[in-house]
PDB file of C-alpha atoms in Angstrom:
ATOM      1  CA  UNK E 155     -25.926 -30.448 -14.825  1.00  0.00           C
ATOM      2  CA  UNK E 156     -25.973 -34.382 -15.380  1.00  0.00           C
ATOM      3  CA  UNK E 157     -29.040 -35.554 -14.433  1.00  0.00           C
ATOM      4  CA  UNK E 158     -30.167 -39.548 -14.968  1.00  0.00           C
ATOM      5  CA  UNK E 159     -34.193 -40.062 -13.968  1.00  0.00           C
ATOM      6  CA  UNK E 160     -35.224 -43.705 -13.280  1.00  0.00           C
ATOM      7  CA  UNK E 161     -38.623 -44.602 -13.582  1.00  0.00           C
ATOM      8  CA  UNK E 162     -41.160 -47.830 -13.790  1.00  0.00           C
ATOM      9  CA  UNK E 163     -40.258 -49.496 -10.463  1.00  0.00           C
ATOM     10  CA  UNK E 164     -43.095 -50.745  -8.742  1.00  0.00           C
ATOM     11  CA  UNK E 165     -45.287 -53.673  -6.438  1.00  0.00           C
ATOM     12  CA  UNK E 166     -45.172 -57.165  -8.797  1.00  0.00           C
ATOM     13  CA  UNK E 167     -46.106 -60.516  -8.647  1.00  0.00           C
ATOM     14  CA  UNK E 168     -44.191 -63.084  -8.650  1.00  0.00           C
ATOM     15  CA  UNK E 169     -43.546 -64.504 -12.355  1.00  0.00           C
ATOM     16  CA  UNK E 170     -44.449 -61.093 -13.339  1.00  0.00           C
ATOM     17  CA  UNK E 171     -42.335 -58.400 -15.087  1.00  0.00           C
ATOM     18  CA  UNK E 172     -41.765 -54.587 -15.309  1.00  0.00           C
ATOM     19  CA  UNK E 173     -39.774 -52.417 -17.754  1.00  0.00           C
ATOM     20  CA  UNK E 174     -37.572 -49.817 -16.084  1.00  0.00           C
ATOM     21  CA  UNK E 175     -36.480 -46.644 -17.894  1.00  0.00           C
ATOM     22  CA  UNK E 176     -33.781 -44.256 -17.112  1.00  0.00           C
ATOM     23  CA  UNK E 177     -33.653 -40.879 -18.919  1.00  0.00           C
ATOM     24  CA  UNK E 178     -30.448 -39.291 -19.237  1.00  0.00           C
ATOM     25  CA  UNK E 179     -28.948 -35.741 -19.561  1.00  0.00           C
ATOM     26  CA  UNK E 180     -26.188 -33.228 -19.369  1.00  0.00           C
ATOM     27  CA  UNK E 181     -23.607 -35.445 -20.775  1.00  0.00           C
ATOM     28  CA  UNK E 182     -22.665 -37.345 -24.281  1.00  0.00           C
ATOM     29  CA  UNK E 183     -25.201 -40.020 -23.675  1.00  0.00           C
ATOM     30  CA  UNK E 184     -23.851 -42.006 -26.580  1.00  0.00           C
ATOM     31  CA  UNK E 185     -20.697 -42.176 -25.734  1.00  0.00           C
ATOM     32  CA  UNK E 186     -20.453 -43.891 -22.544  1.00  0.00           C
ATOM     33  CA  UNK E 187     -21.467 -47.181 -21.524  1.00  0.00           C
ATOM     34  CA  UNK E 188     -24.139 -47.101 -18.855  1.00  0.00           C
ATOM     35  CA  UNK E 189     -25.318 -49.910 -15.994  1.00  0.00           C
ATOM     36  CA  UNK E 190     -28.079 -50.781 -13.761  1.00  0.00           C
ATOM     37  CA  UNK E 191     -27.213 -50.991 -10.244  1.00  0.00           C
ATOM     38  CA  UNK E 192     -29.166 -52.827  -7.678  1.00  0.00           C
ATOM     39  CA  UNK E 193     -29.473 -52.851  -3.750  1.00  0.00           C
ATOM     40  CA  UNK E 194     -31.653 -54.986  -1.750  1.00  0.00           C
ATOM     41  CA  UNK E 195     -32.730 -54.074   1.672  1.00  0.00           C
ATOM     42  CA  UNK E 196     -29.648 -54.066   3.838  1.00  0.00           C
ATOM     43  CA  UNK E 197     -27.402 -55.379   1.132  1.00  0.00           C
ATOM     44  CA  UNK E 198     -24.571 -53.803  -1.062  1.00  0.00           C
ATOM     45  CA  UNK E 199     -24.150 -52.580  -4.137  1.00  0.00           C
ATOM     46  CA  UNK E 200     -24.230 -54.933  -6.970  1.00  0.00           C
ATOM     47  CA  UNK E 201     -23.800 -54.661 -10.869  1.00  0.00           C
ATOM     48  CA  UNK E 202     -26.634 -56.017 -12.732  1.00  0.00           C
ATOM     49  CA  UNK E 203     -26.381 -55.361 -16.272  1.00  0.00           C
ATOM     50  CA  UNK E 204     -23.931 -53.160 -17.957  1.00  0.00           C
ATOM     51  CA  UNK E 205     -24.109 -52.092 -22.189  1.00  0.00           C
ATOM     52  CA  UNK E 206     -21.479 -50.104 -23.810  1.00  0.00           C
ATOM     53  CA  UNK E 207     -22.167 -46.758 -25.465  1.00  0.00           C
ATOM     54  CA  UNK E 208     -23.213 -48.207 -28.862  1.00  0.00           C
ATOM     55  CA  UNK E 209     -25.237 -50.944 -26.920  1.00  0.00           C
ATOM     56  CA  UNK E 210     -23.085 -53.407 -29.389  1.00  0.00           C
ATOM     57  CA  UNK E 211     -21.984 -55.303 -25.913  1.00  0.00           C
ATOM     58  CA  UNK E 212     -23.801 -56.038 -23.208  1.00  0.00           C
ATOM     59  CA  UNK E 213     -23.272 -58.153 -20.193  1.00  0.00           C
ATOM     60  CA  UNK E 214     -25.531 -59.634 -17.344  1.00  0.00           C
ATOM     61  CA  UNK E 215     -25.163 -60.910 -13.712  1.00  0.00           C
ATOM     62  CA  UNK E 216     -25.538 -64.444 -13.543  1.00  0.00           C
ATOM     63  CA  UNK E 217     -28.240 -63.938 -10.881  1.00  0.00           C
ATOM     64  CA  UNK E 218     -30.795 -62.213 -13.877  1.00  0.00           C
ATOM     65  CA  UNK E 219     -28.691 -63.916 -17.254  1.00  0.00           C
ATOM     66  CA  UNK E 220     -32.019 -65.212 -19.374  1.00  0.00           C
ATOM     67  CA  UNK E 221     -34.589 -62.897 -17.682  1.00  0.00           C
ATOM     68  CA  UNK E 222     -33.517 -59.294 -17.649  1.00  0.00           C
ATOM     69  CA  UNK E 223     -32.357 -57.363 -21.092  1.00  0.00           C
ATOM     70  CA  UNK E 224     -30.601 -54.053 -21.490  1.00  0.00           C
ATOM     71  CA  UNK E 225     -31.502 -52.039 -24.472  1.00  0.00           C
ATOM     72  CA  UNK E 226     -30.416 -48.084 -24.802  1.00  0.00           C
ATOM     73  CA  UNK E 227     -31.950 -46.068 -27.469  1.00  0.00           C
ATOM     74  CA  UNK E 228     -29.114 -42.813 -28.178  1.00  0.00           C
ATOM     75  CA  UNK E 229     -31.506 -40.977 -30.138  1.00  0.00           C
ATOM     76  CA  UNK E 230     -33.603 -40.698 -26.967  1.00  0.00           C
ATOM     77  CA  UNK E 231     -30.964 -40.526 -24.270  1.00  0.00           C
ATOM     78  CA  UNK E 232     -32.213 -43.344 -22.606  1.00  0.00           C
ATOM     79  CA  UNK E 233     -31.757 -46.690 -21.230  1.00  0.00           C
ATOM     80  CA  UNK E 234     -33.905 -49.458 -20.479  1.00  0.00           C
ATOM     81  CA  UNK E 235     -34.175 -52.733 -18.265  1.00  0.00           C
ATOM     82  CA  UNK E 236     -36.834 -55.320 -19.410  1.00  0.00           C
ATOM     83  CA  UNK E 237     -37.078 -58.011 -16.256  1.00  0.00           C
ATOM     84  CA  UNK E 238     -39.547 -60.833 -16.691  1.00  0.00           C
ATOM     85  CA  UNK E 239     -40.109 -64.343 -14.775  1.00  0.00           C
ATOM     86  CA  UNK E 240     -39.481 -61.686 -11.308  1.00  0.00           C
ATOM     87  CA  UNK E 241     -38.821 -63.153  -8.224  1.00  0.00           C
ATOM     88  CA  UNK E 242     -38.821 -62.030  -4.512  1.00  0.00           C
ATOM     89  CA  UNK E 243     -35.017 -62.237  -4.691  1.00  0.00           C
ATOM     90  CA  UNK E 244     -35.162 -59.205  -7.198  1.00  0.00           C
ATOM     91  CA  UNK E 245     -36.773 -57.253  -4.568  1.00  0.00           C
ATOM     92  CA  UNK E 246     -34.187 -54.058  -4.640  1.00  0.00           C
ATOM     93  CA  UNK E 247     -34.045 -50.146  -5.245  1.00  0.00           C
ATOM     94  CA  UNK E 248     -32.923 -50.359  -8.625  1.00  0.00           C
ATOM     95  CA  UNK E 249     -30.464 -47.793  -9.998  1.00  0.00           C
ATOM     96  CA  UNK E 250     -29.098 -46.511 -13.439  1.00  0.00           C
ATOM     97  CA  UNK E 251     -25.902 -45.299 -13.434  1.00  0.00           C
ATOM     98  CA  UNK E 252     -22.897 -44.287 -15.618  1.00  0.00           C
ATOM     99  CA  UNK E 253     -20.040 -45.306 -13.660  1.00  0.00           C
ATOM    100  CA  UNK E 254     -17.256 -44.586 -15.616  1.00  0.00           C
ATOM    101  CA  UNK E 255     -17.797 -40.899 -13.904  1.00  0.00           C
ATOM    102  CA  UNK E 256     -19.772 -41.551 -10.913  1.00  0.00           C
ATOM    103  CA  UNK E 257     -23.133 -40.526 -12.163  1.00  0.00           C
ATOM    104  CA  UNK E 258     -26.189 -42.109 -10.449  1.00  0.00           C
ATOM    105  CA  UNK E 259     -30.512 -41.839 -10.671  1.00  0.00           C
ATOM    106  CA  UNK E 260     -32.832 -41.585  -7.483  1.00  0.00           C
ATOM    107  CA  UNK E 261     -33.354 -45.331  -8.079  1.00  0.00           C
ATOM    108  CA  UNK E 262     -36.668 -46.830  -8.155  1.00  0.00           C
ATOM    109  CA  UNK E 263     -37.963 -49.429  -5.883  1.00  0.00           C
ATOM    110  CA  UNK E 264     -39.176 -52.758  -7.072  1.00  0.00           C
ATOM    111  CA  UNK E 265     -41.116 -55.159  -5.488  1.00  0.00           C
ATOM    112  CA  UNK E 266     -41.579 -58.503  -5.270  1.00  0.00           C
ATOM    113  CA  UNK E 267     -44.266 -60.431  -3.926  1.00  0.00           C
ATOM    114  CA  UNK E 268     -47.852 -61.896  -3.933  1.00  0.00           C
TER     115      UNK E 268
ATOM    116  CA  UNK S 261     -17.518 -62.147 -10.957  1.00  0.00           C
ATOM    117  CA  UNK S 262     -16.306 -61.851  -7.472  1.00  0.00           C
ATOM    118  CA  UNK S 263     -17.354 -58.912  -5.385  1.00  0.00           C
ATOM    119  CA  UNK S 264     -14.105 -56.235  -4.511  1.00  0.00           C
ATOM    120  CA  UNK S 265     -12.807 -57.248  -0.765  1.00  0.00           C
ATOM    121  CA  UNK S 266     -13.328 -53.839   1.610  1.00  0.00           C
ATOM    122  CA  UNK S 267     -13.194 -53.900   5.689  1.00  0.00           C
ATOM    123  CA  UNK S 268     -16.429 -54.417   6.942  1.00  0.00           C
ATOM    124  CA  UNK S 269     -15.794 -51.491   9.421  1.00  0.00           C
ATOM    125  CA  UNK S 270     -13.452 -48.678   9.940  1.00  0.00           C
ATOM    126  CA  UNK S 271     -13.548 -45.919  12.866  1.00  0.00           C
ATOM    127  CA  UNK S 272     -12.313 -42.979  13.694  1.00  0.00           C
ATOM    128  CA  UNK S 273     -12.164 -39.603  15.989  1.00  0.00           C
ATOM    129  CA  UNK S 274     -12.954 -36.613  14.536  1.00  0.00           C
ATOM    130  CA  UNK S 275      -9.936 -35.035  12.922  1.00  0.00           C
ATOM    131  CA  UNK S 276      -8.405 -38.328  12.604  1.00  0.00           C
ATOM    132  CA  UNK S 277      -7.551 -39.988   9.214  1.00  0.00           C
ATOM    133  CA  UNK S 278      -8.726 -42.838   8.248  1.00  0.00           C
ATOM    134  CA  UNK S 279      -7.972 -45.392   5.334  1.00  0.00           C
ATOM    135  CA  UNK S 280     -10.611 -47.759   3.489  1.00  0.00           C
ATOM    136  CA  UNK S 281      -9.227 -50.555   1.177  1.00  0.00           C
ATOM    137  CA  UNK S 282     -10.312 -51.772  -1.695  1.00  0.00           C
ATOM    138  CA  UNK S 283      -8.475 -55.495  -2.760  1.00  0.00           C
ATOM    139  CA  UNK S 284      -9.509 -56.882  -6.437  1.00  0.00           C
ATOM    140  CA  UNK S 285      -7.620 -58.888  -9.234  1.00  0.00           C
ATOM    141  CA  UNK S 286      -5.167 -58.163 -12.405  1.00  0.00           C
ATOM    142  CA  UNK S 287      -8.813 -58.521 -14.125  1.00  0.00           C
ATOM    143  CA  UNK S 288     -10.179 -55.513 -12.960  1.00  0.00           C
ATOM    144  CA  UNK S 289      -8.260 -53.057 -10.044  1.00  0.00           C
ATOM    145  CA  UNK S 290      -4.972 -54.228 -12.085  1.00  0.00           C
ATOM    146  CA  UNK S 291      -5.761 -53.379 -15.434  1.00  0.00           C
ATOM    147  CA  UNK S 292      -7.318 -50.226 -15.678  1.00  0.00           C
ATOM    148  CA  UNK S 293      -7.718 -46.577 -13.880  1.00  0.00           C
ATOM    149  CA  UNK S 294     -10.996 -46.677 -13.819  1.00  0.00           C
ATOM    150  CA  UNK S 295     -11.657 -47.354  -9.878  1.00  0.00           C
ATOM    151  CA  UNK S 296     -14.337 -45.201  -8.217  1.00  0.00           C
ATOM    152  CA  UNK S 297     -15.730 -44.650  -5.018  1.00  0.00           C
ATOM    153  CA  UNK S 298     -18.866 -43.523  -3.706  1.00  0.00           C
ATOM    154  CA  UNK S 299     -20.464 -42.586  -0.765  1.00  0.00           C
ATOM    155  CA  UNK S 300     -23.910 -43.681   1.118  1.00  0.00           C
ATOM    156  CA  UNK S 301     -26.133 -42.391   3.507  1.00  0.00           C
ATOM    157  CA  UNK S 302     -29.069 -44.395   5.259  1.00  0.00           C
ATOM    158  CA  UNK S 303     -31.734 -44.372   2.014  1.00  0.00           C
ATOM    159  CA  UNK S 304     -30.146 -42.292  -0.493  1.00  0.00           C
ATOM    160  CA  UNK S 305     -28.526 -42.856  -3.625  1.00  0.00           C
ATOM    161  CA  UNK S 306     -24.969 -43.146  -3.850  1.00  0.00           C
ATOM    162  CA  UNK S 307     -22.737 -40.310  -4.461  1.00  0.00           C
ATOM    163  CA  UNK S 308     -19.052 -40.163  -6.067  1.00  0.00           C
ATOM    164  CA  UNK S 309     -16.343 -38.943  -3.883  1.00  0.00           C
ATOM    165  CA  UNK S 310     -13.692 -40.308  -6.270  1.00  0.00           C
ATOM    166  CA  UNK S 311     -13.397 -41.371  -9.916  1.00  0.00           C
ATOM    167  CA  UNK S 312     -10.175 -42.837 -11.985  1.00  0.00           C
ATOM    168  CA  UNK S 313      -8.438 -43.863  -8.902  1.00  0.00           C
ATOM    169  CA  UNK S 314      -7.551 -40.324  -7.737  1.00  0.00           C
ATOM    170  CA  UNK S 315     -10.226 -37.755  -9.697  1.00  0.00           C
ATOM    171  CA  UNK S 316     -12.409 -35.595  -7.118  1.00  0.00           C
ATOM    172  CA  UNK S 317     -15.433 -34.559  -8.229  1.00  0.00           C
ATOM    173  CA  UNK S 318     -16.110 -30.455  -8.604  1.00  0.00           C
ATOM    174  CA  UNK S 319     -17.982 -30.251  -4.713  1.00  0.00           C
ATOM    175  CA  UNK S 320     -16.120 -33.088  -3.344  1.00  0.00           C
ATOM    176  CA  UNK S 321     -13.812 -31.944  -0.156  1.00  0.00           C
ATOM    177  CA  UNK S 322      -9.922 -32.501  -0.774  1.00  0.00           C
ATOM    178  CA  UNK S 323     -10.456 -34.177   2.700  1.00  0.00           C
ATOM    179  CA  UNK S 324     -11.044 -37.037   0.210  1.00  0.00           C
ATOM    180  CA  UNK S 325      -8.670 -38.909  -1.509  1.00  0.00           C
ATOM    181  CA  UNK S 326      -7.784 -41.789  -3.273  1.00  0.00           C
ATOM    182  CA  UNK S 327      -4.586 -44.160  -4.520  1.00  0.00           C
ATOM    183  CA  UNK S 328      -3.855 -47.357  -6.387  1.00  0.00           C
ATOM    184  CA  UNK S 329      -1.316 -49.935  -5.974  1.00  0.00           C
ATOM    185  CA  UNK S 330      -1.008 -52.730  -7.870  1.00  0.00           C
ATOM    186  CA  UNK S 331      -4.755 -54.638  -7.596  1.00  0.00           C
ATOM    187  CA  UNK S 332      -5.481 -52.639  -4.242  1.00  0.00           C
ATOM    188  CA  UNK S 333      -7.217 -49.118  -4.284  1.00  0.00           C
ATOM    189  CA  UNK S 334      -7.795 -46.652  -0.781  1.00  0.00           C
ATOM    190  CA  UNK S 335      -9.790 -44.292   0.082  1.00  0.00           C
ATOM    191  CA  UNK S 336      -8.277 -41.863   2.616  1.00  0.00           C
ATOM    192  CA  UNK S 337     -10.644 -39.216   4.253  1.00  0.00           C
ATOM    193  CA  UNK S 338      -8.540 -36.658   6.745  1.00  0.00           C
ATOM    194  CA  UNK S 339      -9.796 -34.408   9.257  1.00  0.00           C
ATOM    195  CA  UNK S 340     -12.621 -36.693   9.617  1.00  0.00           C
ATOM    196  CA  UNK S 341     -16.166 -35.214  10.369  1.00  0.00           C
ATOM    197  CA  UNK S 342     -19.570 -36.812  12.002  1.00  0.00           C
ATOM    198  CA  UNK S 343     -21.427 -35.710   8.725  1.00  0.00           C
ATOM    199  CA  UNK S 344     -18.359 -38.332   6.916  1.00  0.00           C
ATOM    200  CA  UNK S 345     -20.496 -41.209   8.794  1.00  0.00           C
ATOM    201  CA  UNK S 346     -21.536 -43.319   6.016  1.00  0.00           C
ATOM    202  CA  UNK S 347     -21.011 -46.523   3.884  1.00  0.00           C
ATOM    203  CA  UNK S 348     -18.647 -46.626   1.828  1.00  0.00           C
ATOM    204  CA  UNK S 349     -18.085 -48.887  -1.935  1.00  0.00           C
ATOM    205  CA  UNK S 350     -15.392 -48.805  -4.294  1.00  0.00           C
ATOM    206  CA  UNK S 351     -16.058 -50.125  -7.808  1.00  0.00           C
ATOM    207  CA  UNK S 352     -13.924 -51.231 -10.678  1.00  0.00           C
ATOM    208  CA  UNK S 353     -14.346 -51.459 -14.579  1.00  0.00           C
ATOM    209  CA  UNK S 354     -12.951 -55.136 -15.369  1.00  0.00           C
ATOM    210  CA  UNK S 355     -11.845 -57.591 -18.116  1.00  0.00           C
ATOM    211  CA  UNK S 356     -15.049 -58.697 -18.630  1.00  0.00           C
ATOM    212  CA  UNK S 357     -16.126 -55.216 -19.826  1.00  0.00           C
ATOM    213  CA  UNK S 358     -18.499 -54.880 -16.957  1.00  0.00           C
ATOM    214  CA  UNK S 359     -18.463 -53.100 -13.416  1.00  0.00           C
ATOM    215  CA  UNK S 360     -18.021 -54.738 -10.206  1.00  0.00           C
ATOM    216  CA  UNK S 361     -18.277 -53.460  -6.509  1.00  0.00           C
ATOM    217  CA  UNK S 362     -16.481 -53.421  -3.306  1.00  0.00           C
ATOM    218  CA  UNK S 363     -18.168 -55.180  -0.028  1.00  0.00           C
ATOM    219  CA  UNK S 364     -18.920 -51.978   1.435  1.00  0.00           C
ATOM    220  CA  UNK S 365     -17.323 -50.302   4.304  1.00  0.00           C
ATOM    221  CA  UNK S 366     -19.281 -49.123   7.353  1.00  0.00           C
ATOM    222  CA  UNK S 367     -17.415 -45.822   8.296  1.00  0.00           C
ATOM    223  CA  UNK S 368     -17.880 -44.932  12.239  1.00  0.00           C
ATOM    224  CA  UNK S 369     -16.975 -41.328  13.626  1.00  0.00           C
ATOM    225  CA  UNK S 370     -16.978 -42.194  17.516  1.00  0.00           C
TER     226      UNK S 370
END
């Protein structure tokens, strides 16, 4: 059974930052790209960072471009989302994902604010 | 890159069929199979109903299906049931070696 866990989501200032982890199995982890997903309240879906299965490429909405990295470590089945300088506007259930076959975590929620 | 275009809305009767596009570019709908859509009730995660254009999931009703022509995908769901009340988002893989999402479509059984 695939199975992706996201975890590290939480209440943070703004200017602050939080590290957001997303554990994968069931699947060849290494050999598909993966992406973090985002949804703020009452919004759609949109694509926030995407890095390909050998985390060679990597690519970045222009929204987060400078602030937020991607980083996926195969050996551990995992991928990662570093986001610094936060601001309300990145208030949002935050979602790993490996969309090439629909697979999708719980999401965690982060929040913005003072 | 530009969000996918989707109907805002789309209603039906129960039992009726109903069709959801999906409108993108020859830089992502156009170029590859690789269109997906997923379904989303009020505070849970999203959940594939469709992968590479056509693909059901193992689970996933044959009440759901999907096409592709040209740099427009659908999503048609038949016989359609109150627990098929949901949004709806098509995605696309793309030339910039990324993902990108539909709009979202608000599906209404009256």
């Amino acid at each position: 059974e695939v199975q992706l866990l996201d975890s590290g989501g939480g209440l943070v200032q703004p200017g602050g930052s939080l590290r957001l982890s997303c554990a994968a199995s069931g699947f060849t982890f290494s050999t598909y790209a993966m992406t973090w997903v985002r949804q703020a309240p009452g919004k759609g879906l949109e694509c926030v960072s995407f890095v390909s299965n050998s985390g060679g490429t990597t690519y970045y909405a222009d929204s987060v471009r400078g602030r937020f990295t991607i980083s996926r470590d195969n050996s551990k089945n995992t991928v990662y989302l570093q986001m610094n300088s936060l601001r309300a506007e990145d208030t949002a259930v935050y979602y790993c994902a490996q969309l090439r076959f629909g697979y999708w975590g719980q999401g965690t929620l982060v929040t913005v604010s003072p | 890159q530009s969000a996918l275009t989707q109907p805002a809305s789309v209603s039906g009767s129960p039992g009726q069929s109903i069709t959801i596009s999906c409108t993108g570019t020859s830089n992502d709908i156009g170029i590859l199979n690789y269109v997906s859509w997923f379904q989303q009730h009020p505070g849970k995660a999203p959940k594939v109903m469709i992968y590479e254009v056509s693909n059901r999931p193992s689970g996933i009703s044959d009440r759901f299906s999907g096409s592709k022509s040209g740099n427009t995908a659908s999503l048609t769901i038949s016989g359609l049931q109150a627990e098929d009340e949901a949004d709806y988002y098509c995605s696309s893989y793309t030339i910039s070696s990324t993902y990108v999402f539909g709009t979202g479509t608000k599906v209404t059984v009256l």
